[in-house]
Amino acid sequence: MIINHPLLGPRDAAEFVYLGDASLMNRPEWKGEDASEEQTEKTLDAYHDYLYIRENKAGEHKELWYHEQGDRSWLVVTRHTISHEITKVELARDVAVANGNKS
Amino acid sequence: MSSLAPTTAPAPLRALTALDDFSEDMYGVNVVEVTNKGIVSVAIPNASKAAFSKAVTKSYKVDLPEVGLFTQSKTNNTRFLGLQQDQLFVLFDYAGDRAVDEISAKVNSDKQLVYLSDQSDSWVTLNVSGENCLAALERICSIDIHPDSFPVGSVARTSMEHMATIIIHESEGSYLLLSLRSFAHSFLHAVTTSIKNVS
Amino acid sequence: MSQVNRLNSASKSTSINREKMFSFKFNGQTFQGYEGDTLASALLANGQILVGRSFKYHRPRGIFTAGSEEPNALIHLRTGAHQEPNARATVAELFNGLVATSQNHRGPLKYDLMAINDLMSPFLSAGFYYKTFMWPKVLWEKLYEPVIRHAAGLGELSKLDDPDIYDKGFLHCDILIIGAGPSGLSAALAAGQAGSRVILADEDFQMGGRLNSETYEVAGMAGSEWVSNTIDALAAMDNVRLMKRTTVIGAFDHGIYSAVERKTDHLLQSDGKPRQVLWKIYSKHAILSAGSTERPIAFPNNDRPGVMLAAAVRSYANRWEVTPGQAVSIFTNNDDGWRTATDLAAKGVKIAAVVDSRSIAPLAEFPGAHIEMGTEVVNTSGRHGLQTITLSNGKIIDTDCLAVSGGWNPNVHLSCHHRGIPQWNKELLAFVPGGELPPEMYVSGAANGDLSLASAIKSGHDIANKLSKALGHKGRVKACAKAENESTANSDFWFVKTDTKNRSWVDLQNDVTTKDIVLAQQEGFNSVEHVKRYTTLGMATDQGKTSNLPAMAVMADNAGKTIPEIGTTIFRPPYTPVSMSTFAGRSRGKDFRPTRLTPSHQYAEKQGAVFVEVGAWMRSQWLPKTGETHWRESVDREVTQTRNSVGMCDVSTLGKIDIQGKDAGEFLNRIYCNTFATLKVGMVRYGLMLREDGIAMDDGTTARLTETQFVMTTTTANAVSVFRHMEFCRQCLWPDLDVHLISATEQYAQYSVAGPNARKLLEKVVDKEFDISNEGFPFMACGEISVCGGTPARLFRISFSGELAYEIAVPTRYGVSMMEALMEAGSEFDSVVYGTEALGVMRIEKGHAAGNELNGQTTAHNLGMGRMVSKKKDSIGNMLSERPNMVKDDANRLVGFFPVDKSNNLNAGMHFMTTGKEANTANDEGWMTSVAFSPSLGHSIGIGYIKNGHERTGETVTAFNGLQDNTMEVEIVSAHFIDPKGERLRV
Amino acid sequence: MRYSALKVIKEALTGHKGWDPVWRSPEPKKHYDVIIVGGGGHGLATAHYLANQYGITNVAVLEKGWIGGGNVGRNTTIIRSNYLLPENEPFYEYSMKLWENLEQDTNYNSMVSQRGILNLYHSDGQRDAFVRRGNGMIMAGAGADLLDQDAVREMYPFLDFDNARFPIKGGLLQKRGGTVRHDAVAWGYARGADSKGVDIIQNCEVTGFDIKDGICTGVKTTKGNIGANKVAVCVAGSSSRVMAQAGMNLPIESHVLQAFVTEGLKPVIDGVVTFGAGHFYVSQSDKGGLVFGGDLDGYNSYAQRGNLPVVEDVCEGGIAIMPAIGRAKLLRMWGGIMDMSMDGSPFIDRTHVKGLYFNGGWCYGGFKATPASGMCYAHLLATDTPHEVAKGFKLDRFRSGGMIDEKGVGAQPNLH
Ligand SMILES: Cc1cc2nc3c(=O)[nH]c(=O)nc-3n(C[C@H](O)[C@H](O)[C@H](O)COP(=O)(O)OP(=O)(O)OC[C@H]3O[C@@H](n4cnc5c(N)ncnc54)[C@H](O)[C@@H]3O)c2cc1C
Ligand SMILES: NC(=O)c1ccc[n+]([C@@H]2O[C@H](COP(=O)([O-])OP(=O)(O)OC[C@H]3O[C@@H](n4cnc5c(N)ncnc54)[C@H](O)[C@@H]3O)[C@@H](O)[C@H]2O)c1
Ligand SMILES: Cc1cc2nc3c(=O)[nH]c(=O)nc-3n(C[C@H](O)[C@H](O)[C@H](O)COP(=O)(O)O)c2cc1C
Ligand SMILES: [Zn+2]
């Protein structure tokens, strides 16, 4: 496969390391210090779904790839899981900022 | 080992190059270990980009490179390698132990603009050039380095034979290959094997 | 000895060089052939018709085709370690000194003892083994299966290491053209003239495709002349790369094709050069111009040597000037078959008969030949070579070669590698590329069903022209060459129906007959994929290139369906089989993976160190002294010397990550489960890193060098994955933090200096202006210093061994020199260099967790570090580590173990259970993770996980080791075997 | 119709006219007690055991294509019971015992062949892990032997012992491990189920579920709606696609795993051998092809085909330990869709929808599990309680922190 890196142009996917569904960028908020039991359970549910449950789509899939043998950037790649066609490649950092991800 | 306890201060440490200054002309390809270079990585916070760019232009009379390209200054034969969006490498003639100070003095005097890290000992550098050079590199380099696609002034970070590699098209038909220093022997072996295989 | 079948009249072929005679051996007998021959053409020239045996029935087999689709003529090529099994004689290029032997027979080829299987054939029908060999049960593994396995397979491996070398490479192009027949050549010409970057690959050693085998004219000259002119023109273009002997084997995602170039297979010796190169071709577009393959007609006893494909017979006559027989007959259902008769007759070969299934007027007459229209071949005779054919009209004709033509199949193979399904073309009576082609693949010429010469040339030209234009190349493209549009008339006739006992073969190699197909369907195997798997149809080395379609026709007929309703089986790479070595390339032996050497490698080598592979690294395992005969002697000495005085160890392999930025502290707070933001400049802290699921990921120390700079150490094994994880957190989770990472692993030679004399030793190398006294540089301090008169260094006061210890880091270039200086300075203290083994012993004596304990299954709770997980802040893994099963009270805990009988040696991997209980899964309470012989205690010690371990100190349990027959009683103790209060560290 | 020696001889002599279909091809009924979705190994085994062990015969197996066309028809056929964790090992050992009686059970020769599986180790750490594993195997009754280098050399003299980058130090051998003729497993179970009246319906794709008030009453298919008291999903790589029709997302990702076969060769490799310092495992089929594989491609895929980097990686691993197979030619490569679970271990469980059951998450290792999976699923369907050896395979185990992670790589399916 070839990933058309937004900064570097086409690179063999062998240069990248795959992580999985781009939803892994949507890390739930921590329960906070001194959370109630209920809040803890709710947060655990959210973390469970975040880490373990996947839509696992047969179709267009937004997914995370890391350019380990390249510029060390994380990318969000939109790729079809049946045809493998790639229709979009973005810098994950840009996506994260647009999402409002924050520490 | 001496059995006598030395009474004087220890002798200064001896520096070794990664490949013992390897240099050979093999089947039309010249392979030379490049030494006496300083390599400093520069991490550039978004907010500092403009100021840093100015500082570089001032001290080195060159612009910052785009990712995938390098710019070259006469000062210490310095190349700014555009490797990442927020990080570049400075590669320059230097034989000392304090490469960071060298760069810091020129472009980061207030120490706040950018973050520098010494990489001088992290890499082994080979210069390969000559007639069969491209044919040999074709065996290990997956990216398109045909001069039309990778003209002089290009730089790319990729991997060759499972080893992280930075490739620089420094001048017509002459390439610098940087790989991690601990891999030096395997890397040289990969390059020379390619040359032999295409001879 | 003479080439009895070589045609000598009117030699015209430029494909063979009669000036250059080669001699070669087949089954020990010496023959002659010419440069340009294949092994098959040379064997035929010498009248060697019998070349092998079939898979199941061991029926005699002759050469069937003239190309890579060959099902029959499989031989051992070369001898000894160079022996290649299942080489196809039809594509093996002849060279002087070639040696080949036939395969799959016991005794001489002609009198194969295994031919008895043929008599057993009523028992060996499709799927017979599923119904039998079950009684009695034990005999399957003891008798039946060994017999089956022994009989299986065709060729034989030498069982010696492949002596050749191989290579790989990468190519980039605008247009990859697959196949250099008339269509591919004209495509290359157009694309090349336009200015596209072109690669033209052909599997043959001579480009030109069918034109080398036909007598057609192109552009007013002989086809072969046009081919060589075109090749010359292409060779003169800088932007065109011609690759003959190069088979494109697979179409992968996003325009990546893989091709195998045979570099030295046509030479007696490879002279240290790669035998084959695996190319990975990155193309913007590809044009598949792979031509077509003739298909046979199934009829009774159609498998005899001498029965061949008609166009192959023509190829042998035209290209190699060989006739496979002295009285050749043709059996055809189409016009093209007649061309074989015409061409052979023109070369003076006697035509015995032309049998055409169609009731039409004969297309030609040949003196003395039977012309039988509307007639079929219903039987043959001749055990080791064809002697007669019997026709449906009762005639029996003497003939030693029957050229069969059932029409042509476009080579759709590569067009289906993305699982697209080819489509049935009613006019052509063949499958053509259709459905979903690999993106950016176009198909031209016969491969696309443009069977006739003129259309093949035109379609290649037009596609290449269009693609080049679209790419923006503006060179002037000349009009394409003119050629004739020969007849491609064909008919819907696939196999001869018969009710005799005689078998009609569809798969010649795997011995699948029309009866097997029918039986499969009778037993409910209706899908074509089921039939394939039940009968093994098309699963042989030729993948059914010539057999699948006739078999589908039988299925369709039997099921009352059409061929497209039956459908094809799926096409899979590679196009033709590829040596495993070729896919491995250079990665082999010591070069399987690159090797990393530590900064003190040269030093250790000089000391005679024993090295061990740790991931990619080579590390000193121990450094024996003369006279030491057992590794334990060396390791015990290294430990003892270190604990008694001082020892040095190269720890440069640990990952080092330089972390800088205003928010570096906050970042680390989130990466580690314990607190880091509060760490003071000049101090080091131990950190435990969790995965998001709350399991321990890695541990190590991190030093704060300045307000905005930290240096993290990771374990050797996790250096890369921890860095990746941190980049993920930085870029994807918390892009707002000002933090920057770069690996500094390679930058520093880092040595641990441990033992009561460590400081004294260091004081001798550290430059005087730096105070490293216990007060000035306490436990867990760090700082930037200089050594040996000004060399910059970093010093960390940390300890893995439990002794007063430091780690000192200098730029890698000084690695050897630094180690020498340390040893020089240490000589008065009897200092020692220790390896990973002693390192391991000392950390076990201290009860420190390492890889065996941090195996991805353990929590901080298991490690006894549960309280380190700060609940005052968010950090990776913080939340999910709270799940009930992960903080159970009776969870496994890391503790220490003594053998009750101290003379016993413990083993890692022992399982614990309450003494007296049976050793079974239900009673399993944990396992021993690491053990060592402790020279300090004088006996074996271990650490491991056991349920509730922290509350069971003093208890005796059974450590089960049935595997190594070393089960024993052990006592649960604290894992801190040495200096439990940690006093030595702080002195 | 039973297969017997007599029958075989009779048919051979009379032109094989008397063989019946191995399974019938009925039209679906309106309603079944149990509908099994997916005619792979597990689905067919479930049907077989439901009918033959639990006496539930009003059962249909619905298969969208042809039975055995999924992973059961494209795997590298290795069976073993050499698992590490106590939640897994008894299950796989139970499976092994069922394999050992399969031919007698189904009256079909699936060629269960226990020629041994040898896992090579190359470092002390790996040896330690194998000792832990081997002892666990012995405790579960599976048996294990630890071999040193000499013993490995005796079994496979042509491995690269002298020039290897990662020298072979020894191996863990399970003598009872081996291979089974994969297609015949599907056919044998189909035959066993069919003979008790189970309807095996091919070309029948399930396209939806009838779920009302949290109760599943049947399925929608390309052959119409079919009612059922219980619906048992068992579709391996398609798990997420099918369960999405019931509104459920799973702790599963679908990945491609490739496999390879060489041309037929005279016997070279007797048992199964796996490389411990690279991605390669191999056995030789009864037909003579070297059947081998390695790692997942690593990205989500439903394509049943893979890419070159893994092809190369696997062959590199092969030549690294066995340079003597270098001149064997790779004949065919293919892929399968792996239902990779979040901890590498499977699920056999009820769902929160009454009457809807799920079996999946088998990763690259569900072939060996086929008999036990079928038996345990049948047990669950028949009794609504989990089978003793499959208790850990629950869908909600991640919420409670009860992961069954053999490899210890965490919630990253492509690393399992
Ligand atoms: C290359 C490869 C190598 C492997 N090697 C091994 C090995 O050596 N050892 C081992 O133990 N395991 C191995 N495995 C894993 C093993 O093959 C699988 O885990 C196991 O076969 C899965 O169970 P199954 O047989 O029921 O799956 P499948 O055979 O995939 O059955 C699922 C069936 O469900 C059908 N289906 C899907 N959707 C629908 C629908 N909507 N309606 C109706 N039917 C549907 C599919 O068509 C398919 O037939 C390997 C797998 C692969 C791909
Ligand atoms: N009249 C008929 O009935 C009839 C039928 C079929 C073909 N033909 C003749 O066939 C020719 C068609 O021309 P064409 O150029 O389309 O086909 P071709 O058969 O002449 O050439 C195809 C070429 O592709 C090469 N090739 C195939 N697969 C390959 C692969 N995977 N990798 C590398 N090379 C590969 C072959 O070696 C061959 O040289 C014409 O000469 C035409 O007359 C005629
Ligand atoms: C154990 C095993 C052995 C195989 N042996 C052969 C073989 O000898 N010849 C062959 O063509 N294919 C062989 N195959 C591959 C199948 O032809 C087929 O590619 C595979 O089952 C996947 O199916 P598909 O390619 O139809 O998708 C084998 C497959 C397996 C699982
Ligand atoms: Zn891997």
Short mmCIF file of C-alpha atoms in Angstrom, two decimals, chain C residues 582-825:
data_model
loop_
_atom_site.label_atom_id
_atom_site.label_comp_id
_atom_site.label_asym_id
_atom_site.label_seq_id
_atom_site.Cartn_x
_atom_site.Cartn_y
_atom_site.Cartn_z
CA THR C 582 13.62 -14.78 -3.96
CA PHE C 583 11.04 -13.42 -1.56
CA ALA C 584 13.63 -13.49 1.18
CA GLY C 585 16.26 -11.66 -0.86
CA ARG C 586 19.33 -10.92 1.19
CA SER C 587 17.60 -11.43 4.51
CA ARG C 588 19.20 -14.64 5.40
CA GLY C 589 21.74 -16.17 7.76
CA LYS C 590 23.51 -13.46 9.70
CA ASP C 591 21.94 -10.88 7.40
CA PHE C 592 18.42 -11.88 8.34
CA ARG C 593 18.15 -8.69 10.32
CA PRO C 594 20.65 -5.88 10.91
CA THR C 595 22.73 -5.90 14.03
CA ARG C 596 23.28 -3.09 16.51
CA LEU C 597 26.55 -2.84 18.32
CA THR C 598 26.98 -1.06 21.63
CA PRO C 599 29.49 1.75 22.01
CA SER C 600 31.89 -0.48 23.93
CA HIS C 601 31.56 -3.42 21.55
CA GLN C 602 35.15 -3.25 20.38
CA TYR C 603 36.35 -3.17 23.94
CA ALA C 604 34.24 -6.16 24.91
CA GLU C 605 35.37 -8.06 21.85
CA LYS C 606 38.98 -7.57 22.90
CA GLN C 607 38.14 -8.94 26.33
CA GLY C 608 36.74 -12.06 24.72
CA ALA C 609 33.18 -11.32 25.74
CA VAL C 610 30.47 -13.83 24.93
CA PHE C 611 27.77 -11.92 23.08
CA VAL C 612 24.06 -12.49 23.11
CA GLU C 613 21.32 -11.23 20.79
CA VAL C 614 18.98 -8.89 22.63
CA GLY C 615 16.52 -7.79 20.00
CA ALA C 616 18.69 -6.20 17.34
CA TRP C 617 21.52 -5.59 19.80
CA MET C 618 24.53 -7.70 20.52
CA ARG C 619 25.36 -7.39 24.19
CA SER C 620 28.11 -8.88 26.32
CA GLN C 621 26.55 -11.74 28.22
CA TRP C 622 29.64 -12.37 30.31
CA LEU C 623 33.36 -11.82 29.88
CA PRO C 624 35.27 -15.00 30.67
CA LYS C 625 38.77 -14.93 32.06
CA THR C 626 41.28 -17.49 30.97
CA GLY C 627 40.82 -20.68 32.86
CA GLU C 628 37.10 -20.25 33.38
CA THR C 629 35.35 -23.22 31.85
CA HIS C 630 31.74 -22.67 32.83
CA TRP C 631 29.70 -19.54 32.34
CA ARG C 632 28.66 -19.61 35.97
CA GLU C 633 32.27 -19.14 37.04
CA SER C 634 32.50 -15.94 35.04
CA VAL C 635 29.14 -14.62 36.11
CA ASP C 636 29.68 -15.39 39.79
CA ARG C 637 33.01 -13.63 39.63
CA GLU C 638 31.52 -10.58 37.93
CA VAL C 639 28.79 -10.33 40.56
CA THR C 640 31.12 -10.88 43.47
CA GLN C 641 33.67 -8.38 42.26
CA THR C 642 30.98 -5.80 41.71
CA ARG C 643 29.37 -6.33 45.06
CA ASN C 644 32.74 -6.36 46.80
CA SER C 645 34.35 -3.53 44.93
CA VAL C 646 33.14 -2.08 41.66
CA GLY C 647 31.92 -3.23 38.27
CA MET C 648 31.05 -1.59 34.98
CA CYS C 649 28.38 -2.56 32.50
CA ASP C 650 27.41 -1.12 29.14
CA VAL C 651 23.79 -0.05 29.48
CA SER C 652 23.70 2.09 26.34
CA THR C 653 21.00 -0.10 24.84
CA LEU C 654 18.40 1.33 27.19
CA GLY C 655 16.17 3.74 25.33
CA LYS C 656 16.92 7.38 26.00
CA ILE C 657 14.38 9.99 25.10
CA ASP C 658 15.14 13.66 25.24
CA ILE C 659 11.98 15.46 26.33
CA GLN C 660 11.92 19.22 26.10
CA GLY C 661 9.35 21.95 26.34
CA LYS C 662 7.60 24.21 28.76
CA ASP C 663 5.05 21.50 29.45
CA ALA C 664 7.48 18.60 29.63
CA GLY C 665 6.76 18.05 33.32
CA GLU C 666 3.02 18.04 32.81
CA PHE C 667 3.44 15.68 29.89
CA LEU C 668 5.40 13.21 32.01
CA ASN C 669 2.79 13.45 34.72
CA ARG C 670 0.33 12.07 32.22
CA ILE C 671 2.63 9.48 30.71
CA TYR C 672 3.74 7.96 34.02
CA CYS C 673 1.29 6.75 36.60
CA ASN C 674 3.30 8.39 39.35
CA THR C 675 3.97 12.09 39.74
CA PHE C 676 6.72 13.83 37.80
CA ALA C 677 5.87 17.48 37.58
CA THR C 678 7.28 18.00 41.04
CA LEU C 679 10.65 16.46 40.28
CA LYS C 680 13.44 18.90 41.09
CA VAL C 681 16.03 19.93 38.55
CA GLY C 682 19.11 17.81 39.10
CA MET C 683 17.15 14.82 40.34
CA VAL C 684 16.06 11.49 38.94
CA ARG C 685 12.88 9.54 39.65
CA TYR C 686 11.76 5.99 38.96
CA GLY C 687 8.67 5.96 36.78
CA LEU C 688 6.12 3.28 35.99
CA MET C 689 4.33 3.65 32.70
CA LEU C 690 0.98 1.98 32.19
CA ARG C 691 -0.85 1.18 29.01
CA GLU C 692 -4.29 2.67 28.74
CA ASP C 693 -5.67 -0.67 29.87
CA GLY C 694 -3.86 -0.31 33.16
CA ILE C 695 -1.25 -2.97 32.54
CA ALA C 696 2.41 -2.10 33.14
CA MET C 697 4.00 -1.05 29.88
CA ASP C 698 7.50 -0.03 30.78
CA ASP C 699 9.54 1.34 33.60
CA GLY C 700 12.72 3.31 33.99
CA THR C 701 14.20 6.44 35.41
CA THR C 702 13.71 9.95 34.20
CA ALA C 703 16.06 12.79 35.04
CA ARG C 704 15.27 16.46 35.09
CA LEU C 705 18.24 18.30 33.62
CA THR C 706 16.65 21.74 33.46
CA GLU C 707 13.25 23.24 34.06
CA THR C 708 12.29 22.35 30.48
CA GLN C 709 14.42 19.30 29.77
CA PHE C 710 14.05 15.71 30.94
CA VAL C 711 15.85 12.57 29.85
CA MET C 712 13.82 9.40 30.08
CA THR C 713 15.26 5.93 30.02
CA THR C 714 13.18 3.03 28.78
CA THR C 715 13.90 -0.66 28.73
CA THR C 716 15.93 -1.86 25.77
CA ALA C 717 13.05 -3.86 24.38
CA ASN C 718 10.49 -1.07 24.55
CA ALA C 719 12.58 1.89 23.43
CA VAL C 720 10.83 2.20 20.10
CA SER C 721 7.29 1.48 21.20
CA VAL C 722 7.47 3.86 24.15
CA PHE C 723 8.67 6.63 21.88
CA ARG C 724 5.80 5.92 19.48
CA HIS C 725 3.33 5.92 22.36
CA MET C 726 4.60 9.26 23.61
CA GLU C 727 4.36 10.76 20.15
CA PHE C 728 0.79 9.50 20.00
CA CYS C 729 -0.03 11.22 23.28
CA ARG C 730 1.71 14.38 22.21
CA GLN C 731 0.23 14.67 18.74
CA CYS C 732 -3.16 13.03 19.09
CA LEU C 733 -4.27 13.51 22.68
CA TRP C 734 -2.67 16.66 24.00
CA PRO C 735 -1.59 18.79 21.04
CA ASP C 736 -1.78 21.85 23.26
CA LEU C 737 1.26 20.86 25.32
CA ASP C 738 4.59 22.40 24.42
CA VAL C 739 6.66 19.26 24.45
CA HIS C 740 9.13 17.84 21.95
CA LEU C 741 10.71 14.42 21.72
CA ILE C 742 13.82 13.10 20.15
CA SER C 743 15.56 9.82 20.68
CA ALA C 744 18.97 10.13 22.25
CA THR C 745 19.58 6.41 22.53
CA GLU C 746 22.37 6.46 19.99
CA GLN C 747 23.92 9.66 21.22
CA TYR C 748 25.45 8.38 24.43
CA ALA C 749 27.63 5.58 25.57
CA GLN C 750 26.16 4.92 28.98
CA TYR C 751 27.85 2.78 31.61
CA SER C 752 26.72 1.66 34.95
CA VAL C 753 29.43 1.93 37.59
CA ALA C 754 28.31 -0.05 40.61
CA GLY C 755 29.76 -1.25 43.86
CA PRO C 756 31.10 0.12 47.11
CA ASN C 757 34.09 1.64 45.31
CA ALA C 758 32.04 3.25 42.54
CA ARG C 759 32.46 6.79 43.80
CA LYS C 760 36.14 6.37 44.46
CA LEU C 761 36.61 5.16 40.96
CA LEU C 762 34.55 7.92 39.43
CA GLU C 763 36.36 10.59 41.35
CA LYS C 764 39.40 9.62 39.35
CA VAL C 765 37.78 10.31 35.98
CA VAL C 766 35.28 13.05 36.74
CA ASP C 767 36.82 16.47 36.37
CA LYS C 768 37.67 18.04 39.67
CA GLU C 769 35.28 20.96 39.48
CA PHE C 770 32.34 18.62 39.92
CA ASP C 771 31.43 17.55 43.39
CA ILE C 772 30.23 13.99 43.43
CA SER C 773 30.46 13.42 47.13
CA ASN C 774 27.51 11.79 48.86
CA GLU C 775 26.36 15.21 50.04
CA GLY C 776 27.06 17.06 46.81
CA PHE C 777 25.59 14.37 44.63
CA PRO C 778 23.15 12.28 46.67
CA PHE C 779 21.23 9.17 45.72
CA MET C 780 18.98 9.97 42.70
CA ALA C 781 20.92 13.07 41.75
CA CYS C 782 21.86 13.84 38.19
CA GLY C 783 23.88 16.45 36.40
CA GLU C 784 25.90 17.52 33.43
CA ILE C 785 29.59 17.18 34.15
CA SER C 786 32.81 16.60 32.30
CA VAL C 787 35.32 13.79 32.46
CA CYS C 788 38.94 13.16 31.62
CA GLY C 789 39.75 16.78 31.15
CA GLY C 790 36.73 18.31 29.54
CA THR C 791 34.72 15.71 27.71
CA PRO C 792 31.08 16.51 28.38
CA ALA C 793 29.20 13.83 30.25
CA ARG C 794 26.04 13.19 32.19
CA LEU C 795 26.05 11.52 35.53
CA PHE C 796 23.06 9.84 37.19
CA ARG C 797 23.17 8.33 40.65
CA ILE C 798 20.83 5.43 40.16
CA SER C 799 21.18 1.76 40.92
CA PHE C 800 19.77 -1.40 39.43
CA SER C 801 22.19 -3.65 41.29
CA GLY C 802 21.39 -2.36 44.72
CA GLU C 803 24.92 -1.11 45.24
CA LEU C 804 26.21 2.42 45.44
CA ALA C 805 25.94 3.05 41.74
CA TYR C 806 26.02 5.61 38.99
CA GLU C 807 25.37 5.71 35.33
CA ILE C 808 27.71 7.85 33.33
CA ALA C 809 27.02 8.92 29.77
CA VAL C 810 29.50 10.33 27.25
CA PRO C 811 29.10 10.98 23.53
CA THR C 812 29.12 7.64 21.73
CA ARG C 813 32.37 8.31 19.95
CA TYR C 814 34.14 8.08 23.31
CA GLY C 815 32.51 4.79 24.24
CA VAL C 816 35.54 2.56 23.94
CA SER C 817 37.89 5.11 25.41
CA MET C 818 35.59 5.80 28.36
CA MET C 819 35.38 2.12 29.21
CA GLU C 820 39.14 1.85 29.02
CA ALA C 821 39.52 4.90 31.24
CA LEU C 822 37.10 3.47 33.78
CA MET C 823 38.94 0.17 33.88
CA GLU C 824 42.24 1.95 34.10
CA ALA C 825 40.97 4.01 37.01
#
